[in-house]
Coordinates of C-alpha atoms in Angstrom, one line a residue:
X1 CA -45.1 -30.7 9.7
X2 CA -48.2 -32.5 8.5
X3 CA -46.3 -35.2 5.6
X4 CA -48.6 -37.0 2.6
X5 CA -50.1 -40.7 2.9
X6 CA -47.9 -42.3 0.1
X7 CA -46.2 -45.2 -0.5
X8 CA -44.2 -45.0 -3.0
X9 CA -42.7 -41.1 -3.8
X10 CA -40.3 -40.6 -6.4
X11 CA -37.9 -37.6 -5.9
X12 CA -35.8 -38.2 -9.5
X13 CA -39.2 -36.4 -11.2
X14 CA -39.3 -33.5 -9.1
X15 CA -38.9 -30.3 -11.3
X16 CA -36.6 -27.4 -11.1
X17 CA -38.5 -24.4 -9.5
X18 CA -36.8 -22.7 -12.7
X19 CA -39.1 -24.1 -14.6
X20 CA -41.9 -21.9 -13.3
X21 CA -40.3 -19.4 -15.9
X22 CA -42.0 -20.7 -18.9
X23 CA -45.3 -21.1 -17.3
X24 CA -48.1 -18.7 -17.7
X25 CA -48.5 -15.9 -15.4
X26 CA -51.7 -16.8 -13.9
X27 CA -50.8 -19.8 -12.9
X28 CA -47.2 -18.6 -11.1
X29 CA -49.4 -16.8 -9.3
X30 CA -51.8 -19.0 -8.3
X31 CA -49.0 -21.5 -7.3
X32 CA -47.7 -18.7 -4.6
X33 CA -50.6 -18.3 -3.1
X34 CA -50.8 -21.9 -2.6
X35 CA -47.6 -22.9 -1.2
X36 CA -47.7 -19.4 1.5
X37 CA -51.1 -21.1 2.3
X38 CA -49.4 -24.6 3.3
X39 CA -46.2 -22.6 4.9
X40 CA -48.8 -20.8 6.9
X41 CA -50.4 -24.0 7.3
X42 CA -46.8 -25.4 8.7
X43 CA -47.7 -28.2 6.1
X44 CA -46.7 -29.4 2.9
X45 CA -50.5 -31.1 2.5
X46 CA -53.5 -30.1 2.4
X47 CA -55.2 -31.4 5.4
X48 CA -56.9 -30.8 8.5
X49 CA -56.1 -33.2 10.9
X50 CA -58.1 -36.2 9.2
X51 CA -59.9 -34.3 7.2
X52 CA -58.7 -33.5 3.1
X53 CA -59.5 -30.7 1.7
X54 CA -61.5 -30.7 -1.2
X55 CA -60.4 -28.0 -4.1
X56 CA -63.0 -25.8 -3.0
X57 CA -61.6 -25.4 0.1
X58 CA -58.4 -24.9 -1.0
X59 CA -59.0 -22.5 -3.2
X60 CA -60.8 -20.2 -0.1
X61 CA -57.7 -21.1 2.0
X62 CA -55.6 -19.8 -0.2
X63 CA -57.6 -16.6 -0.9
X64 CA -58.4 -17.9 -4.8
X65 CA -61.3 -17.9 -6.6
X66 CA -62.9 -21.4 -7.4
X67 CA -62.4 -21.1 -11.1
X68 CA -58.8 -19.5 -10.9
X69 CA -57.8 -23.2 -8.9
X70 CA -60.0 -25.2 -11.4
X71 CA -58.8 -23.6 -14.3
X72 CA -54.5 -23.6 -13.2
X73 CA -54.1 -26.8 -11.4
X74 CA -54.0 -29.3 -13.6
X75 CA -51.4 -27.4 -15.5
X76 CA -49.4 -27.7 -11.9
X77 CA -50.0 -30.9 -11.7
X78 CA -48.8 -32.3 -15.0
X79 CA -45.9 -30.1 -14.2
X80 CA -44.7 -31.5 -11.5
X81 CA -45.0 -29.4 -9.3
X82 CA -48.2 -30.6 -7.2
X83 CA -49.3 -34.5 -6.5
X84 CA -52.5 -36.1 -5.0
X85 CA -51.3 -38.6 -2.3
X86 CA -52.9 -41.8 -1.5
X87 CA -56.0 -40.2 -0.3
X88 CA -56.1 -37.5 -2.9
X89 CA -54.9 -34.8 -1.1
X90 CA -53.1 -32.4 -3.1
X91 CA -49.5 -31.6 -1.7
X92 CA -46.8 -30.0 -2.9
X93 CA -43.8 -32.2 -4.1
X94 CA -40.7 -29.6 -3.5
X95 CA -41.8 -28.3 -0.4
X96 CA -42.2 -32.7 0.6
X97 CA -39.4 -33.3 -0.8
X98 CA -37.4 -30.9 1.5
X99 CA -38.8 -32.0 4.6
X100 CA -37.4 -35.4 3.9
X101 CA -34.0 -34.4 3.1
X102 CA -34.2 -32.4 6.2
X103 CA -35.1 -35.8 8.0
X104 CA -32.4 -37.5 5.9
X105 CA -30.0 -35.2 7.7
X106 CA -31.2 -34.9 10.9
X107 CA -30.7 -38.8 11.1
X108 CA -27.4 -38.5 10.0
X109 CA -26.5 -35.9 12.4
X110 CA -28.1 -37.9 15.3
X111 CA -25.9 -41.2 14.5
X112 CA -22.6 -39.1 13.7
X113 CA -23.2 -37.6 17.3
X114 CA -24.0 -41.1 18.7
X115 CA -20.3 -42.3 17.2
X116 CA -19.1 -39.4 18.5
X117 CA -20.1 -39.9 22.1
X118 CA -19.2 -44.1 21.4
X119 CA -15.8 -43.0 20.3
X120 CA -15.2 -40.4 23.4
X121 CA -16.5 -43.1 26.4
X122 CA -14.3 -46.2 24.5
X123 CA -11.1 -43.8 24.3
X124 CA -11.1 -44.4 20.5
X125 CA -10.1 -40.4 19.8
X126 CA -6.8 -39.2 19.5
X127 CA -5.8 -36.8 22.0
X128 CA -5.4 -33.0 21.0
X129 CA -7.8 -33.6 17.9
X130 CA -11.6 -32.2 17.5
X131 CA -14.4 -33.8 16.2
X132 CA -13.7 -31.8 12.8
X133 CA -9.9 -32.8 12.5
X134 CA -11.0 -36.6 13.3
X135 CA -14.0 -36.3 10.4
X136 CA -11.2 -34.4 7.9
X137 CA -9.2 -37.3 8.8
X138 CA -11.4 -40.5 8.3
X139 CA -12.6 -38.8 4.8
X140 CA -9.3 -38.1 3.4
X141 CA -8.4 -42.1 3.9
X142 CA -11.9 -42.6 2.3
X143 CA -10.3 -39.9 -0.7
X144 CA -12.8 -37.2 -0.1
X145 CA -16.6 -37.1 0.1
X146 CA -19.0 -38.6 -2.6
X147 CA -20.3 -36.9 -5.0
X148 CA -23.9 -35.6 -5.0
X149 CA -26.3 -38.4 -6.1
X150 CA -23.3 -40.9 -6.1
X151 CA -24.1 -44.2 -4.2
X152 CA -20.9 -45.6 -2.5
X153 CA -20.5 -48.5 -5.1
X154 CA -19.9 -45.7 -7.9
X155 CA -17.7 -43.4 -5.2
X156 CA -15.6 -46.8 -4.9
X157 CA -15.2 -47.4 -7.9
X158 CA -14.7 -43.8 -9.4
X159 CA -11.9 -43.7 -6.8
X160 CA -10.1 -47.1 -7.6
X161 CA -10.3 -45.9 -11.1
X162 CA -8.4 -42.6 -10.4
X163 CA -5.8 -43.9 -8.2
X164 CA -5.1 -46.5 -11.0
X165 CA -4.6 -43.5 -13.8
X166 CA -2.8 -41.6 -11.4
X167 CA 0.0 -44.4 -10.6
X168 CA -0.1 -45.5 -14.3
X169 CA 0.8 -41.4 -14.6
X170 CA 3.4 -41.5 -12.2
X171 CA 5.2 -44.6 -13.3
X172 CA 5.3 -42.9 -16.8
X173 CA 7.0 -40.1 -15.7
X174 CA 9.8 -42.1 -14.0
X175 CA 13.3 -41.5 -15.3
X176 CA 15.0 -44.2 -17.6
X177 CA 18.6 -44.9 -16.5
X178 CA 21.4 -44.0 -19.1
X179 CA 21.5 -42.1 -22.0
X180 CA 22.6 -38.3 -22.0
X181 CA 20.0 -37.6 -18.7
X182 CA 22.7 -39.7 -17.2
X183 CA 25.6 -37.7 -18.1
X184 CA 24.4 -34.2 -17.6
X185 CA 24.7 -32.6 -14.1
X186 CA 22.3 -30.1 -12.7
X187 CA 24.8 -28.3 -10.7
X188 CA 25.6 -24.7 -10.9
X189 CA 28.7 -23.5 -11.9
X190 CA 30.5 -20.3 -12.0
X191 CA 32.6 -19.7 -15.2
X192 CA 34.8 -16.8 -16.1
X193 CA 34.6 -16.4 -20.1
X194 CA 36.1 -14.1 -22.2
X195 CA 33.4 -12.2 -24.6
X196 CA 35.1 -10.7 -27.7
X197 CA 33.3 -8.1 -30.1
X198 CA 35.0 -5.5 -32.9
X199 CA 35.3 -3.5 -30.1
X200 CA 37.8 -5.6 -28.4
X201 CA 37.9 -8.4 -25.6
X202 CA 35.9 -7.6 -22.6
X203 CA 35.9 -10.2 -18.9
X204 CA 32.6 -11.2 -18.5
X205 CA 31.1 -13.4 -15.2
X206 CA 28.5 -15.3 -16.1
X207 CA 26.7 -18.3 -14.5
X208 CA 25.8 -21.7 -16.2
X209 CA 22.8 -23.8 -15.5
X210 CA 21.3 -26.3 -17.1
X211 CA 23.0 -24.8 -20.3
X212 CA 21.7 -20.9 -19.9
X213 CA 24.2 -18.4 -19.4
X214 CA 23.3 -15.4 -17.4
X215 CA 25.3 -12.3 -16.8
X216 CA 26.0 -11.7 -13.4
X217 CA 24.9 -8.4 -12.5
X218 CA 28.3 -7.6 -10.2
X219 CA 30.5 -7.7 -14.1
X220 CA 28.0 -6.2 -16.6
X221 CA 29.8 -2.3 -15.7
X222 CA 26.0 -1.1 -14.8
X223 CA 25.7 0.7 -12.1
X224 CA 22.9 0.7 -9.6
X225 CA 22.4 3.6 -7.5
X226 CA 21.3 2.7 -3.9
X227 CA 18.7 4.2 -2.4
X228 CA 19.1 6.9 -0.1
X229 CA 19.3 5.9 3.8
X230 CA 17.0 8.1 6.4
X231 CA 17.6 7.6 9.4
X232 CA 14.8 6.2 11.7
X233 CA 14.7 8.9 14.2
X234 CA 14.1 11.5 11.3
X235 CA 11.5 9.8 9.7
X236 CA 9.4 9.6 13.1
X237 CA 10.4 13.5 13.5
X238 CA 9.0 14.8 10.1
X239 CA 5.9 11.9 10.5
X240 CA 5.0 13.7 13.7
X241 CA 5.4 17.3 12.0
X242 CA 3.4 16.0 9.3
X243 CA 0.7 14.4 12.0
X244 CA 0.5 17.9 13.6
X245 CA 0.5 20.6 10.5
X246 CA -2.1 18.4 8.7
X247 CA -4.1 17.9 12.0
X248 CA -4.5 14.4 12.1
X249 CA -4.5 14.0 15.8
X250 CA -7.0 11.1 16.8
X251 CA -7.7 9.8 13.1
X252 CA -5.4 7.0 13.4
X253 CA -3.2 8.2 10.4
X254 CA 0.0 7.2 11.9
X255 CA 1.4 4.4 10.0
X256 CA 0.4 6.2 6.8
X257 CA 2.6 9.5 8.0
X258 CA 5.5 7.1 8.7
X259 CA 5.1 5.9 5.0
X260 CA 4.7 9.3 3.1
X261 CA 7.3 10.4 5.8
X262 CA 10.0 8.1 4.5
X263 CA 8.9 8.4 0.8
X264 CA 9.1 12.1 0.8
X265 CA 12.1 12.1 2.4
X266 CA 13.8 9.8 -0.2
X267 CA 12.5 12.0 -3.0
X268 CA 14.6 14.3 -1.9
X269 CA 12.0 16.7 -0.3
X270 CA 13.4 18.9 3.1
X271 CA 11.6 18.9 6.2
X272 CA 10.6 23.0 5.4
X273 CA 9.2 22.0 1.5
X274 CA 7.0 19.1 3.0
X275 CA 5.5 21.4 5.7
X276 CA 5.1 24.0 3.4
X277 CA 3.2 22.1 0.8
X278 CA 0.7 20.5 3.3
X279 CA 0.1 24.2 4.2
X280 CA -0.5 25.2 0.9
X281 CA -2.8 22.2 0.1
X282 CA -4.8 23.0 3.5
X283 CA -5.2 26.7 1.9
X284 CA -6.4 25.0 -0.9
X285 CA -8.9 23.1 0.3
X286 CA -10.5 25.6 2.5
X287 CA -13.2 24.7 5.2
X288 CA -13.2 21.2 3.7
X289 CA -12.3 18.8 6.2
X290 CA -9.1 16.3 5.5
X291 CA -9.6 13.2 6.6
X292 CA -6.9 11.1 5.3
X293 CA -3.0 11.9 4.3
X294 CA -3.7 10.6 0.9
X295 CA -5.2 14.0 0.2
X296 CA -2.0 15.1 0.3
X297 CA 0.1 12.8 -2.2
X298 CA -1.0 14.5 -5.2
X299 CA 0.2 18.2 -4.5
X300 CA 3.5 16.2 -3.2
X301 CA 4.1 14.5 -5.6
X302 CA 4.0 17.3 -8.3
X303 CA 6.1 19.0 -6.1
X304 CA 8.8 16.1 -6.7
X305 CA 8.4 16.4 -10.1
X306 CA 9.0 20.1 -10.6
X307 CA 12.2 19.4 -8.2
X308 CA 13.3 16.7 -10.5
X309 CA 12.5 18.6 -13.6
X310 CA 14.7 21.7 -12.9
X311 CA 17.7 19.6 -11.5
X312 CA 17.4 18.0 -15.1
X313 CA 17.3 20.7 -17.1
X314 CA 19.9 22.6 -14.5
X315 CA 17.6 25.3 -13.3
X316 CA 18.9 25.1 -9.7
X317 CA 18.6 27.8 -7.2
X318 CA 21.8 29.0 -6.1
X319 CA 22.1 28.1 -2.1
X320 CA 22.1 30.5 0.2
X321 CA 23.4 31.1 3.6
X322 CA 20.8 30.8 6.6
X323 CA 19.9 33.6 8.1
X324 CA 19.4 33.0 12.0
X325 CA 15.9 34.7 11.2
X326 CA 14.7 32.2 9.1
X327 CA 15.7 29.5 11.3
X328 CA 14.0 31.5 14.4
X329 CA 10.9 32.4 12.7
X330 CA 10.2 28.4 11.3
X331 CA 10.9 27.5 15.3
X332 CA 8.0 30.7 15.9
X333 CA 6.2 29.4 13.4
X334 CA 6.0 25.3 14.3
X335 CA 5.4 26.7 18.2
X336 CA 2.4 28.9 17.0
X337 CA 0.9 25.8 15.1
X338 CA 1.0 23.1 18.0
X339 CA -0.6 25.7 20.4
X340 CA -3.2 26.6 17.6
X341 CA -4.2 22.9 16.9
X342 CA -5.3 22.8 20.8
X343 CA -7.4 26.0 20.3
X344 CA -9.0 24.1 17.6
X345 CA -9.5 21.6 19.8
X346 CA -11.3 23.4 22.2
X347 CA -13.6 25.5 20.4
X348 CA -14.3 23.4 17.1
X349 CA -14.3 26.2 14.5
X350 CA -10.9 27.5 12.7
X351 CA -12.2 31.3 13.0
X352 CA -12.7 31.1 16.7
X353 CA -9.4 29.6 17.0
X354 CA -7.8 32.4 15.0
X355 CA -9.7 35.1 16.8
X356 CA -8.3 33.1 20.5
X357 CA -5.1 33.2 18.8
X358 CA -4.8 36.8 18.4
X359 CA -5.9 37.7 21.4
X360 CA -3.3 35.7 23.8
X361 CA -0.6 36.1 21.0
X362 CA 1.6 38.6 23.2
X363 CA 0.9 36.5 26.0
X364 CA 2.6 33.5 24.6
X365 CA 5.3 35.2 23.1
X366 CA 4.1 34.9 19.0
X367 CA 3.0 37.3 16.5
X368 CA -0.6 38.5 16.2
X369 CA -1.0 36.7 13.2
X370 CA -2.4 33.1 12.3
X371 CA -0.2 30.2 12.3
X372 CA -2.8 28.8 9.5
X373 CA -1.0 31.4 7.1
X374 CA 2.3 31.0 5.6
X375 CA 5.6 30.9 7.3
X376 CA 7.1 33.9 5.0
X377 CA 4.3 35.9 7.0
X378 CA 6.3 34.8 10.3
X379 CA 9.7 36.2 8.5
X380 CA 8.7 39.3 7.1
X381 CA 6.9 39.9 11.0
X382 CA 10.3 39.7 12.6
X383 CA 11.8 41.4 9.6
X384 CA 10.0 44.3 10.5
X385 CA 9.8 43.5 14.4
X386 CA 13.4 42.4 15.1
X387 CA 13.3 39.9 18.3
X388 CA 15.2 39.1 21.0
X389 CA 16.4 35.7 19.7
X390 CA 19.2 35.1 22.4
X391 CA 16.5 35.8 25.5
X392 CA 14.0 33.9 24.1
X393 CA 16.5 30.9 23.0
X394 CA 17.7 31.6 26.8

């Protein structure tokens, strides 16, 4: 990039491109077209080769009118924001300034690398450490980079003068020997103390530090109901049922299964109600494609809510015995729904699957109705069609 002949440059007086914000329209834009003239230009100076460019020319290499220049620059100029170099070319400051800090640290980079190399043919680096870790290193003995602007008499001496108020800190905050410091002990200790109302005397356990009492949790007489175990094995079973009923084969939605799994579970939900509700909420949502098990959590959890509300209020149902129906027609009706979820598979459109359904339903032993329906529909089938449960158990 083409730089100014100057001597002497002062960078402190450079302006803030924000200050463009007060200027006057015309002249914001006439500054643009400038500087994309230089950047086209790949210089920060107006100059070809040798030769300067008057302010006519610049004004037709920058696609401006001669009076729209004349009229805006000296306004850039006494703003900072354009200088006249030794031989009265007209540059721009910011864009100078930048290539010399990009100078400034390409010289830097070249002597760190130099060091670098130095250090790796002398033997000077520690073995197992990078380049990074040796730099973090060196710069936290130095306490930490300098600030920006900060020359390294002012980082020295801003340093010495923290480490100073930071030991004057510490030696403030030392403990003075004797007095009641001395005679207190910050142990714990377990005391057994005998609380005493209107009511009468009650034992109480309760644990002193530092002079707080706390009531041990084991002695207040609340009771703390543990939650519920599940086993393992039927928390993967009913993730997988839920997996396969909400078709969510291939969409990654396995840990979440596991989690609603093991929180239905706990709520006190059966593997039948969970299946049943993510049936219901399928119905519910139609054609509409599900594509996460969060769908589900709402209609769930209101579910666990109506549960909770009629074992509070005592509106139970009276259990009844199971009938080997039932139990055969869920087993029907879980069968029917894992060899439906393949026809899906294959064809791509629910209808299609129902109609492939129907047609090899006698084949494979179901009813000739959809799975996608409710399991009652399964029941009142074989209600009406009694089966053959010990052949086709055998």
């Amino acid at each position: 990039m083409i730089c100014p002949n100057i001597a002497e440059f002062d960078r402190s007086q450079i302006p803030s491109p924000k200050t463009l914000r007060s200027a006057p329209c015309e002249m914001r834009g006439v500054l643009d077209k400038l500087l994309d003239a230089l950047k086209e230009m790949r210089s920060c100076v107006f100059r070809a080769g040798t030769l300067v460019l008057d302010d006519a020319a610049i004004a037709q290499q920058a696609g401006l009118q001669a009076d729209e220049l004349e009229r805006n620059l000296p306004q850039m100029i006494a703003r900072g924001m354009l200088a006249r170099d030794d031989e009265n070319a007209l540059f721009s400051t910011v864009m100078y300034d930048r290539l010399l800090r990009r100078e400034e640290r390409a010289a830097r980079t070249a002597t760190a690398d130099a060091d670098w190399q130095q250090k790796q043919k002398s033997g000077d680096v520690p073995p197992g450490l990078s380049r990074k870790a040796v730099s973090a290193r060196e710069n936290g003995k130095k306490g930490g980079r300098k600030r920006k602007g900060e020359s390294d008499e002012e980082y020295y001496a801003r340093k010495e003068r923290e480490q100073a108020a930071h030991r004057a800190q510490q030696n403030m905050m030392m403990p003075i020997p004797g007095g009641n410091a001395a005679a207190q002990k910050p142990t714990q200790e377990t005391q057994h103390v005998s609380v005493s109302d209107n009511l009468g005397s009650v034992g109480s356990t309760v644990e002193k530090s530092n002079n707080i009492y706390k009531p041990n949790s084991s002695s207040t007489g609340e009771t703390q109901n543990p939650e519920p175990s599940i086993p393992e094995a039927e928390i993967n079973r009913v993730a997988g049922s839920i997996i396969r009923v909400a078709r969510m084969e291939g969409k990654k939605q396995g840990p979440h299964a596991l989690r609603y799994a093991k929180e239905w579970l706990k709520a006190g939900l059966s593997e039948d109600q969970i299946i049943q509700n993510l049936q219901q909420t399928i119905r519910e949502y139609g054609e509409k494609e599900i594509s996460h098990l969060g769908a589900f959590d709402r209609n769930m959890k209101a579910l666990i809510a109506d549960i909770q509300i009629k074992a509070a209020s005592g509106d139970v149902e009276a259990p009844v015995s199971e009938d080997p129906l039932v139990a055969f027609a869920t087993l029907q009706h879980g069968e029917a729904q894992r060899y439906w979820s393949v026809l899906m598979r294959m064809h791509g459109k629910m209808e299609i699957a129902d109609e492939a359904f129907i047609a090899n339903a006698a084949q494979k032993g179901f009813p000739p109705i959809s799975p996608r329906g409710a399991k009652p529909d399964y029941l009142e089938y074989y209600r009406k069609n009694p089966p053959k449960m010990e052949a086709k158990a055998a």
